[in-house]
Amino acid sequence: MDSETPRVPRPGLPDATVARLAIYLGALNALHAEGATTISSGELAEAAGVNPAQLRKDLSHLGSYGTRGVGYDVAYLRFQLDQHIGSPEHWPVIIVGVGNLGRALVNHSGFSSRGFRVTALFDADPRLVGTQVEGHSIHALEDLESVLDDPAATIGVIATPPAAAQEVADRLVGAGVGCLLSFAAVGLRLPPSVTVRRVDLGSELQILAYHRQMSLADGITALVSDPHD
Amino acid sequence: MDSETPRVPRPGLPDATVARLAIYLGALNALHAEGATTISSGELAEAAGVNPAQLRKDLSHLGSYGTRGVGYDVAYLRFQLDQHIGSPEHWPVIIVGVGNLGRALVNHSGFSSRGFRVTALFDADPRLVGTQVEGHSIHALEDLESVLDDPAATIGVIATPPAAAQEVADRLVGAGVGCLLSFAAVGLRLPPSVTVRRVDLGSELQILAYHRQMSLADGITALVSDPHD
């Protein structure tokens, strides 16, 4: 967060709402980059991949109703969303594990467009240490403490094989990192002070297969699901 | 699904429950592979990264209570979970976009351990077409129809850059693929008959940052969040 204008996001929003607001903010950032100044709820809903009624309901919670026939002001709506879910601006992101997944994350446009900065990469493989990916040096995990400027504000992304994930998590928490995003399909034992999210890609496929079987079994023809429903 | 023993999963489970049951099944599969025959709820909760009370509640919905002092029978619990959320066995998965993310997904242990099979890879880059990744040939997207055996049962994973995602989705749906997992941080316009899930990695970071700011602002020291809470 910007230290001159500290923004504390609004507490108590359910994850599903935060997820959708984050998606709206991502879509608005993309539209802003393309030069859009106003947008209708229908256009924003389409860009965000949600239904327009859900979008209008979510935005009305922010006290944002748009102007009939004109739509929403892109800059003001971005400001409002920022106020509600907080701006990740200046939040440093480090990625541990620079295999295919780690490399995909370094390049991920959704990180930079939301204001996150990848600041350092780490890998256990001595052949990778000292090389660069997209301008970022790969460090040895042993050098974690010396590389991190502000561990408490740093998001640590675990993109290692599952077998290494717990050790890496312990290492990160030991260095003061309080916020982890793990792609390892294993549970992590962590102190309760640490904020964690897991992205389990196998589970995503299984949820999808469940819905597909349901829709085939029931003859339901309309089912569009969102990861955060 | 196996055509000799068709299993229709139980309808009406909320996404969050399906997600957790899928995580339990993944953890049980890993434990089974390691030779475990029984497991306590505490051990399974730790392996799945959820709290034990949540696990016991979820499993009691399945009518599964375990045996005091012995725990759950691993094989029977796998069978029960399979009955409830359906088995993805034999569901073919194709991946479109063989960059770093696509390559990471080909190798993803969570897919094969859950019974999904990656059957084909596709890319728009003619320099990649005809080459192999982990024993899978990369095909041109033009050859989609001729490569797919059973499009309606196929899960199409979109791992392309965001700008290409809509065109790829249209192409997949046109070929009869009814089930998509998209990593593109853009909304997709699709017919309502198509089942879709989006994994938006930028949103995951933003939700994490929201929780972190909340926990720092409130002095809350305990906050462990799950992607599907």
PDB file of C-alpha atoms in Angstrom, chain A:
ATOM      1  CA  MET A   1       0.000   0.000   0.000  1.00  0.00           C
ATOM      2  CA  ASP A   2       1.043   3.566  -0.606  1.00  0.00           C
ATOM      3  CA  SER A   3       2.351   4.866   2.696  1.00  0.00           C
ATOM      4  CA  GLU A   4       1.118   8.420   2.067  1.00  0.00           C
ATOM      5  CA  THR A   5      -2.484   7.435   1.446  1.00  0.00           C
ATOM      6  CA  PRO A   6      -3.013   4.288   3.467  1.00  0.00           C
ATOM      7  CA  ARG A   7      -6.029   2.405   2.226  1.00  0.00           C
ATOM      8  CA  VAL A   8      -7.615  -0.175   4.437  1.00  0.00           C
ATOM      9  CA  PRO A   9     -10.023  -2.321   2.486  1.00  0.00           C
ATOM     10  CA  ARG A  10     -13.540  -2.947   3.728  1.00  0.00           C
ATOM     11  CA  PRO A  11     -13.662  -5.856   6.148  1.00  0.00           C
ATOM     12  CA  GLY A  12     -16.038  -8.778   6.094  1.00  0.00           C
ATOM     13  CA  LEU A  13     -16.548  -9.304   2.390  1.00  0.00           C
ATOM     14  CA  PRO A  14     -17.104 -12.984   1.545  1.00  0.00           C
ATOM     15  CA  ASP A  15     -14.386 -14.605  -0.592  1.00  0.00           C
ATOM     16  CA  ALA A  16     -16.790 -15.088  -3.490  1.00  0.00           C
ATOM     17  CA  THR A  17     -17.542 -11.338  -3.516  1.00  0.00           C
ATOM     18  CA  VAL A  18     -13.878 -10.342  -3.194  1.00  0.00           C
ATOM     19  CA  ALA A  19     -13.126 -12.719  -6.080  1.00  0.00           C
ATOM     20  CA  ARG A  20     -15.756 -11.143  -8.309  1.00  0.00           C
ATOM     21  CA  LEU A  21     -14.760  -7.574  -7.364  1.00  0.00           C
ATOM     22  CA  ALA A  22     -11.159  -8.528  -8.157  1.00  0.00           C
ATOM     23  CA  ILE A  23     -12.289  -9.841 -11.550  1.00  0.00           C
ATOM     24  CA  TYR A  24     -14.223  -6.612 -12.248  1.00  0.00           C
ATOM     25  CA  LEU A  25     -11.162  -4.590 -11.286  1.00  0.00           C
ATOM     26  CA  GLY A  26      -9.003  -6.703 -13.619  1.00  0.00           C
ATOM     27  CA  ALA A  27     -11.478  -6.218 -16.477  1.00  0.00           C
ATOM     28  CA  LEU A  28     -11.666  -2.463 -15.776  1.00  0.00           C
ATOM     29  CA  ASN A  29      -7.878  -2.177 -15.747  1.00  0.00           C
ATOM     30  CA  ALA A  30      -7.776  -3.839 -19.176  1.00  0.00           C
ATOM     31  CA  LEU A  31     -10.536  -1.543 -20.489  1.00  0.00           C
ATOM     32  CA  HIS A  32      -8.794   1.512 -19.050  1.00  0.00           C
ATOM     33  CA  ALA A  33      -5.552   0.474 -20.789  1.00  0.00           C
ATOM     34  CA  GLU A  34      -7.549   0.336 -24.041  1.00  0.00           C
ATOM     35  CA  GLY A  35      -8.749   3.910 -23.456  1.00  0.00           C
ATOM     36  CA  ALA A  36     -12.328   3.242 -22.295  1.00  0.00           C
ATOM     37  CA  THR A  37     -13.770   6.003 -20.064  1.00  0.00           C
ATOM     38  CA  THR A  38     -17.314   4.689 -19.563  1.00  0.00           C
ATOM     39  CA  ILE A  39     -18.777   1.211 -19.754  1.00  0.00           C
ATOM     40  CA  SER A  40     -22.267  -0.290 -19.534  1.00  0.00           C
ATOM     41  CA  SER A  41     -23.008  -2.990 -16.975  1.00  0.00           C
ATOM     42  CA  GLY A  42     -23.655  -5.399 -19.868  1.00  0.00           C
ATOM     43  CA  GLU A  43     -20.230  -4.740 -21.386  1.00  0.00           C
ATOM     44  CA  LEU A  44     -18.451  -5.026 -18.048  1.00  0.00           C
ATOM     45  CA  ALA A  45     -20.342  -8.238 -17.215  1.00  0.00           C
ATOM     46  CA  GLU A  46     -19.271  -9.719 -20.544  1.00  0.00           C
ATOM     47  CA  ALA A  47     -15.648  -8.656 -20.079  1.00  0.00           C
ATOM     48  CA  ALA A  48     -15.686 -10.191 -16.594  1.00  0.00           C
ATOM     49  CA  GLY A  49     -17.518 -13.354 -17.640  1.00  0.00           C
ATOM     50  CA  VAL A  50     -20.364 -12.988 -15.109  1.00  0.00           C
ATOM     51  CA  ASN A  51     -24.062 -12.414 -15.595  1.00  0.00           C
ATOM     52  CA  PRO A  52     -25.186  -8.772 -15.661  1.00  0.00           C
ATOM     53  CA  ALA A  53     -27.647  -9.157 -12.770  1.00  0.00           C
ATOM     54  CA  GLN A  54     -24.871 -10.463 -10.495  1.00  0.00           C
ATOM     55  CA  LEU A  55     -22.618  -7.585 -11.553  1.00  0.00           C
ATOM     56  CA  ARG A  56     -25.250  -4.927 -10.845  1.00  0.00           C
ATOM     57  CA  LYS A  57     -25.988  -6.503  -7.458  1.00  0.00           C
ATOM     58  CA  ASP A  58     -22.282  -6.598  -6.517  1.00  0.00           C
ATOM     59  CA  LEU A  59     -21.692  -3.006  -7.596  1.00  0.00           C
ATOM     60  CA  SER A  60     -24.794  -1.768  -5.782  1.00  0.00           C
ATOM     61  CA  HIS A  61     -23.157  -3.060  -2.572  1.00  0.00           C
ATOM     62  CA  LEU A  62     -20.376  -0.546  -3.278  1.00  0.00           C
ATOM     63  CA  GLY A  63     -22.967   2.174  -3.635  1.00  0.00           C
ATOM     64  CA  SER A  64     -22.176   2.337  -7.335  1.00  0.00           C
ATOM     65  CA  TYR A  65     -25.155   2.460  -9.644  1.00  0.00           C
ATOM     66  CA  GLY A  66     -23.836   3.989 -12.850  1.00  0.00           C
ATOM     67  CA  THR A  67     -25.774   6.521 -14.908  1.00  0.00           C
ATOM     68  CA  ARG A  68     -28.697   5.361 -17.024  1.00  0.00           C
ATOM     69  CA  GLY A  69     -27.830   5.455 -20.734  1.00  0.00           C
ATOM     70  CA  VAL A  70     -24.172   6.275 -19.964  1.00  0.00           C
ATOM     71  CA  GLY A  71     -23.012   3.443 -17.737  1.00  0.00           C
ATOM     72  CA  TYR A  72     -20.210   3.433 -15.220  1.00  0.00           C
ATOM     73  CA  ASP A  73     -17.294   5.842 -15.145  1.00  0.00           C
ATOM     74  CA  VAL A  74     -14.273   3.565 -15.552  1.00  0.00           C
ATOM     75  CA  ALA A  75     -11.841   5.670 -13.488  1.00  0.00           C
ATOM     76  CA  TYR A  76     -14.286   6.197 -10.599  1.00  0.00           C
ATOM     77  CA  LEU A  77     -15.356   2.557 -10.514  1.00  0.00           C
ATOM     78  CA  ARG A  78     -11.696   1.474 -10.412  1.00  0.00           C
ATOM     79  CA  PHE A  79     -11.194   3.899  -7.495  1.00  0.00           C
ATOM     80  CA  GLN A  80     -14.232   2.492  -5.679  1.00  0.00           C
ATOM     81  CA  LEU A  81     -13.179  -1.122  -6.188  1.00  0.00           C
ATOM     82  CA  ASP A  82      -9.720  -0.196  -4.992  1.00  0.00           C
ATOM     83  CA  GLN A  83     -11.242   1.286  -1.819  1.00  0.00           C
ATOM     84  CA  HIS A  84     -13.226  -1.867  -1.160  1.00  0.00           C
ATOM     85  CA  ILE A  85     -10.759  -4.640  -1.816  1.00  0.00           C
ATOM     86  CA  GLY A  86      -7.538  -2.722  -1.403  1.00  0.00           C
ATOM     87  CA  SER A  87      -4.855  -2.029  -3.931  1.00  0.00           C
ATOM     88  CA  PRO A  88      -2.041  -4.515  -4.281  1.00  0.00           C
ATOM     89  CA  GLU A  89       0.180  -1.732  -5.614  1.00  0.00           C
ATOM     90  CA  HIS A  90       3.765  -2.174  -4.492  1.00  0.00           C
ATOM     91  CA  TRP A  91       3.055  -5.619  -3.040  1.00  0.00           C
ATOM     92  CA  PRO A  92       6.154  -7.603  -3.892  1.00  0.00           C
ATOM     93  CA  VAL A  93       5.665 -11.157  -5.138  1.00  0.00           C
ATOM     94  CA  ILE A  94       8.399 -13.780  -5.022  1.00  0.00           C
ATOM     95  CA  ILE A  95       8.144 -17.100  -6.831  1.00  0.00           C
ATOM     96  CA  VAL A  96       9.824 -20.220  -5.475  1.00  0.00           C
ATOM     97  CA  GLY A  97      10.275 -22.951  -8.074  1.00  0.00           C
ATOM     98  CA  VAL A  98      11.237 -21.802 -11.550  1.00  0.00           C
ATOM     99  CA  GLY A  99      10.023 -24.766 -13.590  1.00  0.00           C
ATOM    100  CA  ASN A 100       7.361 -24.431 -16.272  1.00  0.00           C
ATOM    101  CA  LEU A 101       4.735 -23.267 -13.780  1.00  0.00           C
ATOM    102  CA  GLY A 102       7.037 -20.688 -12.173  1.00  0.00           C
ATOM    103  CA  ARG A 103       8.035 -19.370 -15.598  1.00  0.00           C
ATOM    104  CA  ALA A 104       4.387 -19.159 -16.645  1.00  0.00           C
ATOM    105  CA  LEU A 105       3.690 -17.102 -13.495  1.00  0.00           C
ATOM    106  CA  VAL A 106       6.617 -14.712 -14.077  1.00  0.00           C
ATOM    107  CA  ASN A 107       5.080 -13.826 -17.431  1.00  0.00           C
ATOM    108  CA  HIS A 108       1.499 -13.804 -16.202  1.00  0.00           C
ATOM    109  CA  SER A 109      -0.106 -10.606 -17.447  1.00  0.00           C
ATOM    110  CA  GLY A 110      -2.763 -10.762 -14.735  1.00  0.00           C
ATOM    111  CA  PHE A 111      -0.143 -10.083 -12.038  1.00  0.00           C
ATOM    112  CA  SER A 112       1.352  -6.879 -13.414  1.00  0.00           C
ATOM    113  CA  SER A 113      -1.991  -5.546 -14.669  1.00  0.00           C
ATOM    114  CA  ARG A 114      -3.243  -5.703 -11.061  1.00  0.00           C
ATOM    115  CA  GLY A 115      -0.212  -3.903  -9.711  1.00  0.00           C
ATOM    116  CA  PHE A 116       1.677  -6.849  -8.230  1.00  0.00           C
ATOM    117  CA  ARG A 117       5.426  -6.812  -8.870  1.00  0.00           C
ATOM    118  CA  VAL A 118       7.450  -9.984  -9.203  1.00  0.00           C
ATOM    119  CA  THR A 119      10.621  -8.988  -7.336  1.00  0.00           C
ATOM    120  CA  ALA A 120      12.635 -12.204  -7.097  1.00  0.00           C
ATOM    121  CA  LEU A 121      12.760 -15.841  -8.156  1.00  0.00           C
ATOM    122  CA  PHE A 122      14.184 -18.738  -6.162  1.00  0.00           C
ATOM    123  CA  ASP A 123      15.066 -22.286  -7.095  1.00  0.00           C
ATOM    124  CA  ALA A 124      16.814 -25.205  -5.430  1.00  0.00           C
ATOM    125  CA  ASP A 125      18.595 -26.228  -8.652  1.00  0.00           C
ATOM    126  CA  PRO A 126      22.153 -24.798  -8.573  1.00  0.00           C
ATOM    127  CA  ARG A 127      22.199 -24.849 -12.405  1.00  0.00           C
ATOM    128  CA  LEU A 128      19.397 -22.270 -12.437  1.00  0.00           C
ATOM    129  CA  VAL A 129      20.752 -20.020  -9.671  1.00  0.00           C
ATOM    130  CA  GLY A 130      22.360 -16.921 -11.167  1.00  0.00           C
ATOM    131  CA  THR A 131      20.478 -17.209 -14.478  1.00  0.00           C
ATOM    132  CA  GLN A 132      17.676 -14.846 -15.433  1.00  0.00           C
ATOM    133  CA  VAL A 133      14.032 -15.201 -16.495  1.00  0.00           C
ATOM    134  CA  GLU A 134      12.426 -12.127 -18.020  1.00  0.00           C
ATOM    135  CA  GLY A 135      14.960  -9.880 -16.367  1.00  0.00           C
ATOM    136  CA  HIS A 136      14.586 -11.440 -12.913  1.00  0.00           C
ATOM    137  CA  SER A 137      17.574 -13.169 -11.339  1.00  0.00           C
ATOM    138  CA  ILE A 138      17.095 -16.624  -9.895  1.00  0.00           C
ATOM    139  CA  HIS A 139      18.424 -16.864  -6.344  1.00  0.00           C
ATOM    140  CA  ALA A 140      19.243 -19.786  -4.092  1.00  0.00           C
ATOM    141  CA  LEU A 141      16.644 -20.340  -1.363  1.00  0.00           C
ATOM    142  CA  GLU A 142      19.505 -20.055   1.171  1.00  0.00           C
ATOM    143  CA  ASP A 143      19.752 -16.366   0.261  1.00  0.00           C
ATOM    144  CA  LEU A 144      16.090 -15.656   1.033  1.00  0.00           C
ATOM    145  CA  GLU A 145      16.688 -13.380   4.030  1.00  0.00           C
ATOM    146  CA  SER A 146      19.278 -11.257   2.245  1.00  0.00           C
ATOM    147  CA  VAL A 147      17.119 -10.817  -0.877  1.00  0.00           C
ATOM    148  CA  LEU A 148      13.815  -9.862   0.816  1.00  0.00           C
ATOM    149  CA  ASP A 149      13.326  -6.183   1.607  1.00  0.00           C
ATOM    150  CA  ASP A 150      10.002  -6.365   3.416  1.00  0.00           C
ATOM    151  CA  PRO A 151       9.091  -9.997   4.163  1.00  0.00           C
ATOM    152  CA  ALA A 152       5.851  -9.174   6.002  1.00  0.00           C
ATOM    153  CA  ALA A 153       4.468  -7.444   2.891  1.00  0.00           C
ATOM    154  CA  THR A 154       5.748 -10.082   0.499  1.00  0.00           C
ATOM    155  CA  ILE A 155       3.538 -12.682  -1.170  1.00  0.00           C
ATOM    156  CA  GLY A 156       5.396 -15.970  -1.545  1.00  0.00           C
ATOM    157  CA  VAL A 157       4.208 -18.135  -4.434  1.00  0.00           C
ATOM    158  CA  ILE A 158       5.058 -21.832  -4.089  1.00  0.00           C
ATOM    159  CA  ALA A 159       5.435 -23.359  -7.550  1.00  0.00           C
ATOM    160  CA  THR A 160       7.647 -26.288  -6.561  1.00  0.00           C
ATOM    161  CA  PRO A 161       6.866 -30.015  -6.899  1.00  0.00           C
ATOM    162  CA  PRO A 162       4.459 -31.110  -4.114  1.00  0.00           C
ATOM    163  CA  ALA A 163       7.189 -32.984  -2.212  1.00  0.00           C
ATOM    164  CA  ALA A 164       9.176 -29.758  -1.685  1.00  0.00           C
ATOM    165  CA  ALA A 165       6.229 -27.520  -0.782  1.00  0.00           C
ATOM    166  CA  GLN A 166       6.213 -27.942   3.016  1.00  0.00           C
ATOM    167  CA  GLU A 167       9.940 -27.303   3.349  1.00  0.00           C
ATOM    168  CA  VAL A 168       9.698 -24.214   1.148  1.00  0.00           C
ATOM    169  CA  ALA A 169       6.687 -22.951   3.111  1.00  0.00           C
ATOM    170  CA  ASP A 170       8.575 -23.400   6.397  1.00  0.00           C
ATOM    171  CA  ARG A 171      11.551 -21.541   4.938  1.00  0.00           C
ATOM    172  CA  LEU A 172       9.377 -18.633   3.759  1.00  0.00           C
ATOM    173  CA  VAL A 173       7.487 -18.364   7.048  1.00  0.00           C
ATOM    174  CA  GLY A 174      10.777 -18.549   8.932  1.00  0.00           C
ATOM    175  CA  ALA A 175      12.008 -15.555   6.936  1.00  0.00           C
ATOM    176  CA  GLY A 176       8.907 -13.574   7.917  1.00  0.00           C
ATOM    177  CA  VAL A 177       6.739 -14.003   4.806  1.00  0.00           C
ATOM    178  CA  GLY A 178       3.136 -13.913   6.031  1.00  0.00           C
ATOM    179  CA  CYS A 179       1.213 -14.542   2.856  1.00  0.00           C
ATOM    180  CA  LEU A 180       1.477 -17.655   0.643  1.00  0.00           C
ATOM    181  CA  LEU A 181      -0.118 -18.805  -2.604  1.00  0.00           C
ATOM    182  CA  SER A 182       0.532 -22.517  -3.077  1.00  0.00           C
ATOM    183  CA  PHE A 183       0.099 -24.528  -6.253  1.00  0.00           C
ATOM    184  CA  ALA A 184       1.137 -27.733  -4.531  1.00  0.00           C
ATOM    185  CA  ALA A 185      -1.711 -30.255  -4.282  1.00  0.00           C
ATOM    186  CA  VAL A 186      -0.862 -30.975  -0.652  1.00  0.00           C
ATOM    187  CA  GLY A 187      -1.986 -29.495   2.629  1.00  0.00           C
ATOM    188  CA  LEU A 188       0.595 -27.291   4.349  1.00  0.00           C
ATOM    189  CA  ARG A 189       1.109 -27.178   8.110  1.00  0.00           C
ATOM    190  CA  LEU A 190       1.545 -23.499   8.941  1.00  0.00           C
ATOM    191  CA  PRO A 191       1.182 -21.188  11.918  1.00  0.00           C
ATOM    192  CA  PRO A 192      -2.271 -19.563  12.106  1.00  0.00           C
ATOM    193  CA  SER A 193      -0.747 -16.103  11.585  1.00  0.00           C
ATOM    194  CA  VAL A 194       0.052 -16.992   7.973  1.00  0.00           C
ATOM    195  CA  THR A 195      -2.502 -16.204   5.259  1.00  0.00           C
ATOM    196  CA  VAL A 196      -2.618 -18.981   2.654  1.00  0.00           C
ATOM    197  CA  ARG A 197      -4.504 -19.742  -0.519  1.00  0.00           C
ATOM    198  CA  ARG A 198      -4.181 -22.924  -2.481  1.00  0.00           C
ATOM    199  CA  VAL A 199      -4.789 -23.302  -6.183  1.00  0.00           C
ATOM    200  CA  ASP A 200      -5.343 -27.015  -6.765  1.00  0.00           C
ATOM    201  CA  LEU A 201      -5.552 -27.574 -10.514  1.00  0.00           C
ATOM    202  CA  GLY A 202      -6.561 -31.224 -10.155  1.00  0.00           C
ATOM    203  CA  SER A 203      -9.537 -30.141  -8.021  1.00  0.00           C
ATOM    204  CA  GLU A 204     -10.559 -27.598 -10.640  1.00  0.00           C
ATOM    205  CA  LEU A 205     -10.737 -30.379 -13.254  1.00  0.00           C
ATOM    206  CA  GLN A 206     -12.688 -32.577 -10.870  1.00  0.00           C
ATOM    207  CA  ILE A 207     -15.252 -29.867 -10.083  1.00  0.00           C
ATOM    208  CA  LEU A 208     -15.632 -29.289 -13.809  1.00  0.00           C
ATOM    209  CA  ALA A 209     -16.137 -33.020 -14.435  1.00  0.00           C
ATOM    210  CA  TYR A 210     -18.723 -33.126 -11.614  1.00  0.00           C
ATOM    211  CA  HIS A 211     -20.725 -30.298 -13.184  1.00  0.00           C
ATOM    212  CA  ARG A 212     -20.454 -31.857 -16.613  1.00  0.00           C
ATOM    213  CA  GLN A 213     -21.749 -35.202 -15.379  1.00  0.00           C
ATOM    214  CA  MET A 214     -24.582 -33.411 -13.576  1.00  0.00           C
ATOM    215  CA  SER A 215     -25.495 -31.468 -16.652  1.00  0.00           C
ATOM    216  CA  LEU A 216     -25.419 -34.565 -18.861  1.00  0.00           C
ATOM    217  CA  ALA A 217     -27.324 -36.652 -16.308  1.00  0.00           C
ATOM    218  CA  ASP A 218     -30.023 -34.083 -15.668  1.00  0.00           C
ATOM    219  CA  GLY A 219     -30.296 -32.806 -19.190  1.00  0.00           C
ATOM    220  CA  ILE A 220     -29.493 -29.410 -17.775  1.00  0.00           C
ATOM    221  CA  THR A 221     -28.237 -27.390 -20.694  1.00  0.00           C
ATOM    222  CA  ALA A 222     -27.276 -24.235 -18.884  1.00  0.00           C
ATOM    223  CA  LEU A 223     -24.482 -24.338 -16.381  1.00  0.00           C
ATOM    224  CA  VAL A 224     -21.753 -21.792 -16.324  1.00  0.00           C
ATOM    225  CA  SER A 225     -19.701 -21.978 -13.202  1.00  0.00           C
ATOM    226  CA  ASP A 226     -17.131 -19.652 -11.779  1.00  0.00           C
ATOM    227  CA  PRO A 227     -14.178 -20.715  -9.644  1.00  0.00           C
ATOM    228  CA  HIS A 228     -15.458 -18.592  -6.769  1.00  0.00           C
ATOM    229  CA  ASP A 229     -19.196 -19.300  -6.853  1.00  0.00           C
TER     230      ASP A 229
END
